[in-house]
Amino acid sequence: LRPSAIQPYECRNVLIEGITVRDAPFWVIHPVFCTNVIVRDVTVDSLHINNDGCDPDSCTDVLIEDCVFHTGDDGIAIKAGRDADAWRDGRRTENVIIRNCLFRSKINALCIGSEMSGGVRNVFMEDCDVEEGDSCIYFKSNADRGGFIENVRVRGVRIAESRAAVIRFETNYHSYRGGQAPSAYRDFVIENITCEKARNYAIFAEGTAESPIERVLLRNVVIDQAREPLFLRNATSLRLLGVRVNGSLLPEN
């Protein structure tokens, strides 16, 4: 693979602050196996292929705040290793706070995955702005990944335009090796979200029969314009409280 631009590895007490990074070869800021990481007041202006802005990977206690991500791929993609490599090591990502960031992305904005095989939990995203992106609040894995995404809270995200889905749960993202390890998605609360325009879906949730998406609460979500309000498959206990799309209140269940 092409190298990440900034990659602290097996480090404690990492502070990356007040810098601008342009034109990286691959992922831009990629802490791996780190504890107590702060990424603050950073601007990423990098529009090449795979230019994720910040990808904390198998890290614990991470704060990302006051950053601007103008990226050729995802703005932030929380990761925890890939497939069997991550299962052997067993290091999850947990206790992540993302707040007060601005996203202008060629691909997605706030993401978890798709490399999340060690498991991701305890993630809090708050008070962010997305000027444009494909899927703007996005959880992605596939049936080769295994692992889990759980205990996620998102609130106060303002979105101008989504090209794919405003809020997207996807468990069949590019699977190539037989699909024998579905991921578990459970316990999400996403609230106080606004979007001016969704070119495709407002809310997209696709689990698998073996591992349906569980315990999702969407509250006070307002999407002014969307081509399709909902796409749901293998999603259980999904509740919509005060969710309005195209001016209409969607059913609670």
Tab-separated table of C-alpha atoms in Angstrom:
chain	number	residue	atom	x	y	z
A	1	LEU	CA	0.000	0.000	0.000
A	2	ARG	CA	0.986	3.618	-0.397
A	3	PRO	CA	2.045	4.998	3.015
A	4	SER	CA	-0.081	7.025	5.374
A	5	ALA	CA	1.145	10.601	5.728
A	6	ILE	CA	1.219	10.730	9.564
A	7	GLN	CA	1.094	7.390	11.406
A	8	PRO	CA	1.952	7.239	15.110
A	9	TYR	CA	2.231	3.538	15.971
A	10	GLU	CA	1.977	1.991	19.481
A	11	CYS	CA	2.184	5.444	21.081
A	12	ARG	CA	0.732	7.041	24.197
A	13	ASN	CA	-0.218	10.708	24.669
A	14	VAL	CA	-0.261	11.822	21.035
A	15	LEU	CA	-1.042	15.464	20.203
A	16	ILE	CA	-1.387	16.581	16.561
A	17	GLU	CA	-2.399	20.240	16.578
A	18	GLY	CA	-2.447	23.356	14.421
A	19	ILE	CA	-1.083	21.901	11.184
A	20	THR	CA	-2.199	21.713	7.559
A	21	VAL	CA	-1.620	18.579	5.472
A	22	ARG	CA	-1.904	18.650	1.680
A	23	ASP	CA	-1.717	16.027	-1.060
A	24	ALA	CA	-1.047	12.834	0.903
A	25	PRO	CA	-0.376	9.513	-0.880
A	26	PHE	CA	-2.957	7.518	1.149
A	27	TRP	CA	-4.749	7.968	4.497
A	28	VAL	CA	-3.644	11.292	5.954
A	29	ILE	CA	-3.610	10.997	9.798
A	30	HIS	CA	-3.634	7.357	10.876
A	31	PRO	CA	-2.901	6.622	14.570
A	32	VAL	CA	-2.514	2.844	15.066
A	33	PHE	CA	-2.555	0.988	18.431
A	34	CYS	CA	-2.379	4.314	20.292
A	35	THR	CA	-3.821	5.509	23.606
A	36	ASN	CA	-4.799	9.072	24.519
A	37	VAL	CA	-4.799	10.759	21.113
A	38	ILE	CA	-5.790	14.381	20.389
A	39	VAL	CA	-6.153	15.731	16.848
A	40	ARG	CA	-7.071	19.413	17.174
A	41	ASP	CA	-7.273	22.427	14.860
A	42	VAL	CA	-5.949	20.446	11.896
A	43	THR	CA	-6.752	21.201	8.250
A	44	VAL	CA	-6.572	18.371	5.727
A	45	ASP	CA	-6.683	19.528	2.095
A	46	SER	CA	-5.973	16.394	0.113
A	47	LEU	CA	-8.093	15.156	-2.790
A	48	HIS	CA	-6.261	12.069	-4.081
A	49	ILE	CA	-7.612	8.507	-4.007
A	50	ASN	CA	-7.976	6.977	-0.509
A	51	ASN	CA	-7.311	10.339	1.147
A	52	ASP	CA	-9.250	9.780	4.370
A	53	GLY	CA	-8.648	12.742	6.651
A	54	CYS	CA	-8.237	11.021	10.036
A	55	ASP	CA	-8.476	7.271	10.719
A	56	PRO	CA	-7.919	6.279	14.362
A	57	ASP	CA	-7.251	2.544	14.096
A	58	SER	CA	-7.387	0.173	17.101
A	59	CYS	CA	-6.970	3.153	19.440
A	60	THR	CA	-8.357	4.013	22.879
A	61	ASP	CA	-9.344	7.458	24.202
A	62	VAL	CA	-9.351	9.660	21.092
A	63	LEU	CA	-10.461	13.291	20.715
A	64	ILE	CA	-10.825	14.904	17.263
A	65	GLU	CA	-11.999	18.521	17.425
A	66	ASP	CA	-12.002	21.854	15.583
A	67	CYS	CA	-10.716	20.341	12.332
A	68	VAL	CA	-11.448	20.936	8.634
A	69	PHE	CA	-11.456	17.948	6.291
A	70	HIS	CA	-11.423	18.616	2.522
A	71	THR	CA	-10.744	15.092	1.353
A	72	GLY	CA	-10.715	12.798	-1.656
A	73	ASP	CA	-12.173	9.989	0.460
A	74	ASP	CA	-13.806	9.858	3.914
A	75	GLY	CA	-13.376	12.797	6.255
A	76	ILE	CA	-13.070	10.665	9.407
A	77	ALA	CA	-13.184	6.846	9.307
A	78	ILE	CA	-12.820	5.083	12.654
A	79	LYS	CA	-11.182	1.694	12.164
A	80	ALA	CA	-10.128	-1.382	14.161
A	81	GLY	CA	-8.144	-3.621	11.831
A	82	ARG	CA	-9.195	-5.848	8.967
A	83	ASP	CA	-10.545	-9.404	9.059
A	84	ALA	CA	-8.319	-12.198	10.429
A	85	ASP	CA	-5.412	-9.838	11.077
A	86	ALA	CA	-7.556	-7.898	13.558
A	87	TRP	CA	-9.096	-11.034	15.089
A	88	ARG	CA	-5.625	-12.352	15.987
A	89	ASP	CA	-4.604	-9.114	17.651
A	90	GLY	CA	-8.000	-8.374	19.184
A	91	ARG	CA	-7.527	-4.632	19.702
A	92	ARG	CA	-10.733	-2.650	19.486
A	93	THR	CA	-11.208	1.084	19.096
A	94	GLU	CA	-13.139	2.636	21.979
A	95	ASN	CA	-13.893	5.930	23.680
A	96	VAL	CA	-13.792	8.344	20.725
A	97	ILE	CA	-15.130	11.913	20.704
A	98	ILE	CA	-15.502	13.925	17.489
A	99	ARG	CA	-16.757	17.498	17.756
A	100	ASN	CA	-16.871	20.846	15.994
A	101	CYS	CA	-15.450	19.683	12.660
A	102	LEU	CA	-16.200	20.744	9.074
A	103	PHE	CA	-16.359	18.257	6.205
A	104	ARG	CA	-16.134	18.768	2.434
A	105	SER	CA	-15.633	15.284	1.050
A	106	LYS	CA	-15.533	13.620	-2.352
A	107	ILE	CA	-16.733	10.422	-0.661
A	108	ASN	CA	-18.144	10.212	2.900
A	109	ALA	CA	-18.014	12.398	6.006
A	110	LEU	CA	-18.337	10.823	9.499
A	111	CYS	CA	-17.706	7.067	9.226
A	112	ILE	CA	-16.971	3.913	11.169
A	113	GLY	CA	-15.404	1.146	9.054
A	114	SER	CA	-15.091	-0.590	6.856
A	115	GLU	CA	-12.003	-2.104	8.533
A	116	MET	CA	-13.498	-2.597	12.022
A	117	SER	CA	-12.918	-6.297	12.710
A	118	GLY	CA	-11.508	-5.784	16.209
A	119	GLY	CA	-14.715	-3.944	17.178
A	120	VAL	CA	-15.593	-0.283	17.693
A	121	ARG	CA	-17.552	0.987	20.684
A	122	ASN	CA	-18.273	4.103	22.733
A	123	VAL	CA	-18.194	6.738	19.977
A	124	PHE	CA	-19.663	10.225	20.410
A	125	MET	CA	-19.962	12.680	17.496
A	126	GLU	CA	-21.312	16.178	18.121
A	127	ASP	CA	-21.750	19.613	16.564
A	128	CYS	CA	-20.289	19.035	13.095
A	129	ASP	CA	-21.048	20.526	9.674
A	130	VAL	CA	-21.027	18.629	6.394
A	131	GLU	CA	-21.045	20.768	3.266
A	132	GLU	CA	-21.113	17.766	0.947
A	133	GLY	CA	-20.518	14.029	0.967
A	134	ASP	CA	-21.876	10.738	-0.329
A	135	SER	CA	-23.064	9.119	2.912
A	136	CYS	CA	-22.694	11.699	5.648
A	137	ILE	CA	-23.164	9.609	8.818
A	138	TYR	CA	-22.026	6.165	7.755
A	139	PHE	CA	-21.400	2.787	9.396
A	140	LYS	CA	-19.886	0.255	6.979
A	141	SER	CA	-18.608	-3.310	7.100
A	142	ASN	CA	-19.074	-6.531	5.171
A	143	ALA	CA	-19.659	-10.217	5.753
A	144	ASP	CA	-15.898	-10.912	5.896
A	145	ARG	CA	-15.175	-8.399	8.651
A	146	GLY	CA	-16.748	-9.874	11.800
A	147	GLY	CA	-16.371	-7.574	14.789
A	148	PHE	CA	-18.989	-5.109	15.977
A	149	ILE	CA	-20.029	-1.470	16.098
A	150	GLU	CA	-21.897	-0.592	19.287
A	151	ASN	CA	-22.802	2.212	21.653
A	152	VAL	CA	-22.657	5.121	19.207
A	153	ARG	CA	-24.144	8.558	19.879
A	154	VAL	CA	-24.391	11.283	17.221
A	155	ARG	CA	-26.061	14.649	17.709
A	156	GLY	CA	-26.115	18.131	16.263
A	157	VAL	CA	-24.867	17.446	12.725
A	158	ARG	CA	-25.842	19.933	10.017
A	159	ILE	CA	-25.647	18.679	6.429
A	160	ALA	CA	-26.018	20.723	3.259
A	161	GLU	CA	-26.026	17.954	0.636
A	162	SER	CA	-25.789	14.171	0.646
A	163	ARG	CA	-25.232	12.322	-2.612
A	164	ALA	CA	-25.926	8.753	-1.379
A	165	ALA	CA	-27.598	8.638	2.066
A	166	VAL	CA	-27.774	11.062	4.960
A	167	ILE	CA	-27.613	8.267	7.558
A	168	ARG	CA	-26.381	4.881	6.322
A	169	PHE	CA	-25.934	1.491	8.020
A	170	GLU	CA	-24.357	-1.029	5.639
A	171	THR	CA	-23.065	-4.527	6.365
A	172	ASN	CA	-22.397	-5.733	2.791
A	173	TYR	CA	-19.713	-3.251	1.734
A	174	HIS	CA	-17.386	-4.934	-0.828
A	175	SER	CA	-17.172	-8.521	0.477
A	176	TYR	CA	-14.788	-10.792	-1.452
A	177	ARG	CA	-13.862	-13.841	0.639
A	178	GLY	CA	-16.968	-15.930	1.195
A	179	GLY	CA	-18.986	-13.855	3.639
A	180	GLN	CA	-18.740	-16.144	6.675
A	181	ALA	CA	-18.188	-13.431	9.315
A	182	PRO	CA	-21.033	-10.888	9.473
A	183	SER	CA	-20.585	-7.863	11.720
A	184	ALA	CA	-22.845	-6.936	14.645
A	185	TYR	CA	-24.405	-3.447	14.780
A	186	ARG	CA	-26.226	-2.479	17.966
A	187	ASP	CA	-27.171	0.462	20.167
A	188	PHE	CA	-27.183	3.712	18.169
A	189	VAL	CA	-28.790	7.035	19.081
A	190	ILE	CA	-28.674	9.671	16.327
A	191	GLU	CA	-30.485	12.929	17.042
A	192	ASN	CA	-30.844	16.587	16.106
A	193	ILE	CA	-29.708	16.100	12.509
A	194	THR	CA	-30.635	18.436	9.656
A	195	CYS	CA	-30.061	18.068	5.927
A	196	GLU	CA	-31.078	20.405	3.152
A	197	LYS	CA	-30.880	17.951	0.240
A	198	ALA	CA	-30.379	14.201	-0.177
A	199	ARG	CA	-29.986	13.247	-3.824
A	200	ASN	CA	-30.823	9.622	-3.017
A	201	TYR	CA	-31.760	8.178	0.390
A	202	ALA	CA	-32.556	9.950	3.609
A	203	ILE	CA	-32.040	6.827	5.778
A	204	PHE	CA	-30.511	3.576	4.522
A	205	ALA	CA	-30.152	0.503	6.771
A	206	GLU	CA	-29.190	-2.912	5.431
A	207	GLY	CA	-28.190	-5.701	7.778
A	208	THR	CA	-27.998	-9.439	7.145
A	209	ALA	CA	-30.403	-12.184	8.144
A	210	GLU	CA	-27.673	-13.686	10.349
A	211	SER	CA	-26.813	-10.379	12.006
A	212	PRO	CA	-29.556	-7.751	11.676
A	213	ILE	CA	-28.982	-4.147	12.697
A	214	GLU	CA	-30.320	-3.757	16.245
A	215	ARG	CA	-31.474	-1.030	18.609
A	216	VAL	CA	-31.333	2.133	16.538
A	217	LEU	CA	-33.061	5.329	17.651
A	218	LEU	CA	-33.294	8.282	15.266
A	219	ARG	CA	-34.734	11.367	16.973
A	220	ASN	CA	-35.405	14.873	15.668
A	221	VAL	CA	-34.001	14.268	12.199
A	222	VAL	CA	-35.203	16.712	9.521
A	223	ILE	CA	-34.316	16.217	5.848
A	224	ASP	CA	-35.863	18.884	3.677
A	225	GLN	CA	-35.567	17.105	0.339
A	226	ALA	CA	-34.790	13.480	-0.500
A	227	ARG	CA	-35.444	11.232	-3.492
A	228	GLU	CA	-36.314	8.277	-1.211
A	229	PRO	CA	-37.102	8.544	2.527
A	230	LEU	CA	-36.166	4.984	3.579
A	231	PHE	CA	-34.417	1.813	2.510
A	232	LEU	CA	-34.656	-0.897	5.204
A	233	ARG	CA	-33.595	-4.546	5.109
A	234	ASN	CA	-32.790	-6.790	8.081
A	235	ALA	CA	-33.017	-3.967	10.627
A	236	THR	CA	-34.789	-4.745	13.915
A	237	SER	CA	-36.004	-2.403	16.665
A	238	LEU	CA	-35.489	0.731	14.555
A	239	ARG	CA	-37.414	3.694	16.035
A	240	LEU	CA	-38.009	7.056	14.373
A	241	LEU	CA	-39.093	9.847	16.730
A	242	GLY	CA	-39.728	13.200	15.118
A	243	VAL	CA	-38.126	12.179	11.822
A	244	ARG	CA	-39.348	14.317	8.908
A	245	VAL	CA	-38.454	13.801	5.256
A	246	ASN	CA	-39.887	15.948	2.461
A	247	GLY	CA	-42.106	17.621	5.033
A	248	SER	CA	-43.769	14.375	6.167
A	249	LEU	CA	-43.421	12.725	9.556
A	250	LEU	CA	-42.224	9.137	9.164
A	251	PRO	CA	-43.825	6.285	11.170
A	252	GLU	CA	-42.275	5.616	14.565
A	253	ASN	CA	-41.728	1.910	13.894
